[in-house]
Amino acid sequence: MGVTLTIDQHIARVVIDRPEALNAMNESVLVQMKQAVDSIQNNENVRVAIFMGGGVKSFVAGADINYMSSMTPLEGEKWGKFGQSVFMAISELRCPTIAVIQGYALGGGTELAISCDLRIASEKACFAQPEVKLGIIPGFGGTQRLTRLIGPGYAKQMIFTGDQFSALQALAMGLVNEVVSHDKLIERVDALAQSIISGSPNGIRLAKEAIEHGLQGSLNKGLQLEAALFGLCFASPEQREGMTAFVEKRKPKF
Ligand code: HXC
């Protein structure tokens, strides 16, 4: 058991499956996750990547507490940097990524979910950054990505209290995109993936690049990048196909 990657019809599925620990991430899980992410990045055919936990109870219950329990400060820093690098590789995937959260997304589990572009949660999902209850702080990007995603007020509430938040609370905070009934979760995610696949892969890739780079700099720099990437779209056959299809009143073929 560990991390499995399957690629089918433009969709990559990464499943974190470590049932004996509710999919908690130890070194082996992170190493396998990085290998899966590298394979996706190197596969031009993939247009959407889905990250999910195995089983019904947990997305990912965090980093493995047993594994971390006797770390020295230096080992802790190295572990944090390693996890950050894996999650950075996820956020830098060229294709859109979707986290499918059916149960616990705790600590590193929430940090994994917010490294993805979109989050679809079951009504049974629950989220927390419980690190302060363990005497540590979020270390796989939570202090930074969570704050950027839901703002400092909610991020501080989650991180300072360590409390669990329901799927509906997560929706209200902007932590997830949608909450769906548990038995419709996979169906909804598949429909979302198909909707993304029906768009221009080049357009989606460039839009993601503009959004991600723009978030890290000033509005002016972001707008300059947007203009350059907008121009670049016109070097792609996908722009001609998209606009020709509109004029010809048919669906574009990407
Ligand atoms: C190691 C874990 C684990 C974890 C669960 N397990 N979470 N093992 N690390 N993060 C193991 C349990 O020890 C138990 O193993 C088995 O999974 C089932 O869990 P139970 O506790 O028996 O289940 P339940 O009573 O339903 O409670 C579920 C739970 C609870 C609420 C998710 O397990 C829990 O609070 N887990 C810890 C969550 C957490 O604090 N995550 C943040 C970690 S820190 P056994 O062998 O007893 O059956 C983190 C930092 C990231 O993520 C950044 C690092 C740099």
Coordinates of C-alpha atoms and ligand atoms in Angstrom, one line a residue:
M1 CA 0.0 0.0 0.0
G2 CA 1.2 3.5 -0.6
V3 CA 0.6 5.9 -3.5
T4 CA -0.9 4.7 -6.8
L5 CA -1.1 6.5 -10.1
T6 CA -3.4 5.6 -12.9
I7 CA -3.7 7.6 -16.1
D8 CA -6.8 7.0 -18.3
Q9 CA -8.5 9.2 -21.0
H10 CA -6.5 12.4 -20.1
I11 CA -7.2 12.0 -16.4
A12 CA -4.4 11.1 -13.9
R13 CA -5.6 9.7 -10.5
V14 CA -3.3 9.7 -7.5
V15 CA -4.5 7.7 -4.6
I16 CA -2.9 7.9 -1.2
D17 CA -3.7 4.6 0.4
R18 CA -2.3 3.7 3.8
P19 CA -5.4 2.4 5.6
E20 CA -3.7 1.4 8.8
A21 CA -2.9 5.1 9.5
L22 CA -5.8 6.8 7.8
N23 CA -3.5 7.7 4.9
A24 CA -1.1 9.6 7.1
M25 CA 2.1 10.6 5.2
N26 CA 5.5 9.1 6.1
E27 CA 8.6 9.5 4.1
S28 CA 7.7 6.6 1.8
V29 CA 4.3 8.1 1.0
L30 CA 5.9 11.5 0.1
V31 CA 8.6 9.9 -2.0
Q32 CA 6.0 7.9 -4.0
M33 CA 3.8 11.0 -4.3
K34 CA 6.7 13.0 -5.8
Q35 CA 7.3 10.1 -8.3
A36 CA 3.6 10.2 -9.3
V37 CA 3.7 14.0 -9.7
D38 CA 6.8 13.8 -11.9
S39 CA 5.2 11.2 -14.1
I40 CA 2.2 13.4 -14.5
Q41 CA 4.3 16.5 -15.4
N42 CA 6.2 14.5 -18.0
N43 CA 3.0 13.1 -19.6
E44 CA 1.7 15.6 -22.2
N45 CA -1.5 13.5 -22.5
V46 CA -2.7 14.3 -19.0
R47 CA -5.1 17.2 -18.8
V48 CA -6.4 16.9 -15.2
A49 CA -4.9 15.3 -12.1
I50 CA -7.1 14.1 -9.3
F51 CA -5.7 13.5 -5.8
M52 CA -7.7 11.4 -3.3
G53 CA -7.4 9.2 -0.3
G54 CA -8.0 5.5 -0.3
G55 CA -10.9 4.1 1.7
V56 CA -14.0 6.0 2.9
K57 CA -12.9 7.6 6.1
S58 CA -10.0 9.7 5.3
F59 CA -8.5 11.9 2.6
V60 CA -5.2 12.2 4.5
A61 CA -5.0 12.4 8.3
G62 CA -1.8 14.5 8.2
A63 CA 1.9 13.8 8.4
D64 CA 2.7 10.6 10.3
I65 CA 3.0 11.5 14.0
N66 CA 4.9 8.4 14.9
Y67 CA 7.4 9.1 12.2
M68 CA 7.9 12.7 13.5
S69 CA 7.8 12.0 17.2
S70 CA 11.5 11.7 17.9
M71 CA 12.8 14.2 15.3
T72 CA 15.6 16.7 16.2
P73 CA 15.1 20.3 15.1
L74 CA 17.4 19.7 12.1
E75 CA 15.5 16.6 11.1
G76 CA 12.2 18.5 11.5
E77 CA 13.4 21.3 9.2
K78 CA 14.5 18.8 6.6
W79 CA 11.2 16.9 6.8
G80 CA 9.3 20.2 6.4
K81 CA 11.3 21.3 3.4
F82 CA 10.9 17.9 1.8
G83 CA 7.1 18.0 2.2
Q84 CA 7.1 21.6 1.0
S85 CA 9.0 20.6 -2.1
V86 CA 6.6 17.7 -2.9
F87 CA 3.6 20.0 -2.5
M88 CA 5.3 22.7 -4.5
A89 CA 5.7 20.2 -7.3
I90 CA 1.9 19.5 -7.1
S91 CA 1.1 23.2 -7.3
E92 CA 3.5 23.6 -10.2
L93 CA 1.8 20.9 -12.3
R94 CA 0.9 22.4 -15.7
C95 CA -2.5 20.7 -15.7
P96 CA -5.3 21.6 -13.3
T97 CA -5.4 19.5 -10.1
I98 CA -8.5 18.5 -8.1
A99 CA -8.4 17.3 -4.5
V100 CA -11.3 15.0 -3.7
I101 CA -11.9 15.0 0.0
Q102 CA -14.2 12.3 1.3
G103 CA -13.2 12.4 5.0
Y104 CA -10.5 13.6 7.3
A105 CA -8.2 16.3 5.8
L106 CA -6.1 17.1 8.8
G107 CA -2.8 18.9 9.1
G108 CA -0.7 17.9 6.1
G109 CA -4.0 16.6 4.6
T110 CA -5.4 20.1 4.4
E111 CA -2.0 21.3 3.2
L112 CA -2.1 18.7 0.4
A113 CA -5.7 19.7 -0.5
I114 CA -4.8 23.4 -0.7
S115 CA -1.8 22.6 -2.9
C116 CA -4.3 21.6 -5.5
D117 CA -6.2 24.0 -7.7
L118 CA -9.7 22.9 -6.8
R119 CA -11.2 21.1 -3.8
I120 CA -14.4 19.1 -4.0
A121 CA -15.6 17.8 -0.6
S122 CA -18.1 15.2 0.5
E123 CA -20.6 16.4 3.1
K124 CA -18.6 14.0 5.5
A125 CA -15.3 15.7 5.0
C126 CA -13.7 17.6 7.8
F127 CA -10.7 19.9 7.9
A128 CA -8.2 21.1 10.5
Q129 CA -4.7 22.3 11.1
P130 CA -4.3 20.6 14.5
E131 CA -0.5 21.0 14.7
V132 CA -0.5 23.3 17.7
K133 CA -2.2 20.5 19.7
L134 CA 1.0 18.5 19.0
G135 CA 3.3 21.4 19.9
I136 CA 4.3 22.2 16.3
I137 CA 3.1 24.5 13.5
P138 CA 1.8 23.6 10.0
G139 CA 5.0 22.8 8.1
F140 CA 4.0 21.7 4.6
G141 CA 2.9 25.1 3.4
G142 CA -0.2 25.7 5.7
T143 CA 0.9 29.0 7.2
Q144 CA 1.4 30.4 3.7
R145 CA -1.1 28.8 1.3
L146 CA -4.0 28.7 3.7
T147 CA -3.6 32.4 4.5
R148 CA -3.5 33.2 0.8
L149 CA -6.5 31.0 0.0
I150 CA -8.9 31.9 2.8
G151 CA -7.4 35.1 4.3
P152 CA -5.5 35.7 7.6
G153 CA -8.7 35.7 9.8
Y154 CA -9.9 32.3 9.0
A155 CA -6.4 30.8 8.6
K156 CA -5.4 32.1 12.0
Q157 CA -8.6 30.7 13.5
M158 CA -7.9 27.3 12.0
I159 CA -4.2 27.3 13.0
F160 CA -4.5 28.8 16.5
T161 CA -7.4 26.6 17.6
G162 CA -6.6 23.4 15.7
D163 CA -10.4 22.8 15.7
Q164 CA -12.1 20.6 13.1
F165 CA -14.3 22.4 10.5
S166 CA -17.1 20.7 8.7
A167 CA -17.4 20.6 4.9
L168 CA -20.1 23.3 5.0
Q169 CA -17.9 25.5 7.3
A170 CA -15.0 25.0 4.8
L171 CA -17.3 26.0 2.0
A172 CA -18.3 29.2 3.8
M173 CA -14.6 30.0 4.4
G174 CA -13.7 29.5 0.7
L175 CA -11.6 26.5 1.7
V176 CA -13.4 24.2 -0.7
N177 CA -15.1 24.9 -4.1
E178 CA -18.1 22.6 -3.6
V179 CA -19.7 20.2 -1.1
V180 CA -21.6 17.3 -2.6
S181 CA -23.4 14.3 -1.1
H182 CA -21.0 11.5 -0.2
D183 CA -22.4 9.0 -2.8
K184 CA -22.3 11.6 -5.6
L185 CA -18.7 12.7 -4.9
I186 CA -16.9 10.7 -7.7
E187 CA -19.6 11.4 -10.2
R188 CA -19.3 15.2 -9.6
V189 CA -15.5 15.1 -9.8
D190 CA -15.6 13.1 -13.0
A191 CA -18.1 15.7 -14.5
L192 CA -15.8 18.5 -13.4
A193 CA -12.8 16.8 -14.9
Q194 CA -14.7 16.3 -18.2
S195 CA -15.7 20.0 -18.2
I196 CA -12.0 21.0 -17.9
I197 CA -11.0 18.5 -20.6
S198 CA -13.4 20.0 -23.0
G199 CA -11.5 23.3 -22.9
S200 CA -8.3 24.2 -24.7
P201 CA -5.4 22.5 -22.9
N202 CA -3.1 25.3 -24.1
G203 CA -5.5 28.0 -22.8
I204 CA -6.0 26.3 -19.5
R205 CA -2.2 25.8 -19.0
L206 CA -1.5 29.5 -19.8
A207 CA -4.4 30.7 -17.6
K208 CA -3.0 28.6 -14.7
E209 CA 0.5 30.0 -15.3
A210 CA -0.9 33.6 -15.3
I211 CA -2.9 33.0 -12.1
E212 CA -0.1 31.2 -10.2
H213 CA 2.7 33.7 -11.1
G214 CA 0.3 36.7 -10.6
L215 CA -0.4 35.6 -7.1
Q216 CA 3.3 35.9 -6.2
G217 CA 3.9 39.4 -7.5
S218 CA 2.3 42.8 -8.0
L219 CA -0.9 43.5 -10.0
N220 CA 1.1 45.4 -12.7
K221 CA 3.5 42.5 -13.2
G222 CA 0.6 40.1 -13.3
L223 CA -1.2 42.1 -15.9
Q224 CA 2.0 42.3 -18.0
L225 CA 2.3 38.5 -17.9
E226 CA -1.4 38.1 -18.7
A227 CA -0.9 40.2 -21.8
A228 CA 2.1 38.3 -23.0
L229 CA 0.4 34.9 -22.4
F230 CA -2.8 36.2 -24.1
G231 CA -0.7 37.0 -27.1
L232 CA 1.0 33.6 -27.0
C233 CA -2.5 32.0 -27.3
F234 CA -2.6 33.3 -30.9
A235 CA 0.5 31.2 -31.8
S236 CA -1.5 28.0 -31.0
P237 CA -3.8 26.1 -33.4
E238 CA -6.2 25.8 -30.5
Q239 CA -7.1 29.5 -30.7
R240 CA -7.9 29.1 -34.4
E241 CA -9.9 25.9 -33.7
G242 CA -11.8 27.5 -30.8
M243 CA -12.8 30.6 -32.7
T244 CA -13.5 28.8 -36.0
A245 CA -15.7 26.4 -34.2
F246 CA -17.7 29.3 -32.7
V247 CA -18.1 30.9 -36.2
E248 CA -19.1 27.5 -37.7
K249 CA -21.6 26.9 -34.8
R250 CA -20.0 23.6 -33.8
K251 CA -18.1 22.3 -30.8
P252 CA -14.3 22.8 -30.9
K253 CA -12.1 19.7 -31.0
F254 CA -9.1 20.1 -28.7
Ligands
HXC1 C1 0.1 8.5 12.5 C2 -2.2 8.2 12.5 C3 -2.4 9.5 12.1 C4 -1.3 10.4 11.9 C5 -4.3 8.5 12.4 N1 -3.4 7.6 12.6 N2 -3.7 9.7 12.1 N3 -0.9 7.7 12.7 N4 -0.1 9.8 12.1 N5 -1.4 11.6 11.6 C6 -3.6 6.2 13.0 C7 -4.0 6.0 14.5 O1 -2.9 6.1 15.3 C8 -4.6 4.7 14.5 O2 -3.6 3.7 14.4 C9 -5.3 4.6 13.1 O3 -4.7 5.6 12.3 C10 -6.8 4.9 13.2 O4 -6.9 6.2 13.9 P1 -7.8 6.3 15.2 O5 -7.3 7.4 16.0 O6 -8.0 5.0 15.9 O7 -9.2 6.7 14.5 P2 -10.4 7.6 15.0 O8 -10.6 7.4 16.5 O9 -11.5 7.5 14.1 O10 -9.8 9.1 14.9 C11 -9.4 9.6 13.6 C12 -8.6 10.9 13.8 C13 -7.4 10.6 14.7 C14 -9.5 12.0 14.3 C15 -8.1 11.3 12.4 O11 -6.7 9.5 14.2 C16 -6.4 11.8 14.8 O12 -6.7 12.8 15.5 N6 -5.3 11.7 14.1 C17 -4.2 12.6 14.1 C18 -4.6 13.8 13.2 C19 -3.5 14.9 13.2 O13 -3.2 15.4 14.3 N7 -3.0 15.2 12.1 C20 -1.9 16.2 11.9 C21 -0.6 15.6 12.1 S1 0.7 16.8 12.1 P3 -3.6 2.4 15.4 O14 -2.3 1.7 15.2 O15 -3.8 2.9 16.8 O16 -4.8 1.6 14.9 C22 0.9 17.3 10.5 C23 2.0 18.2 10.2 C24 2.3 18.4 8.8 O17 0.2 16.9 9.6 C25 3.6 19.2 8.5 C26 4.8 18.5 8.9 C27 6.1 19.3 8.6

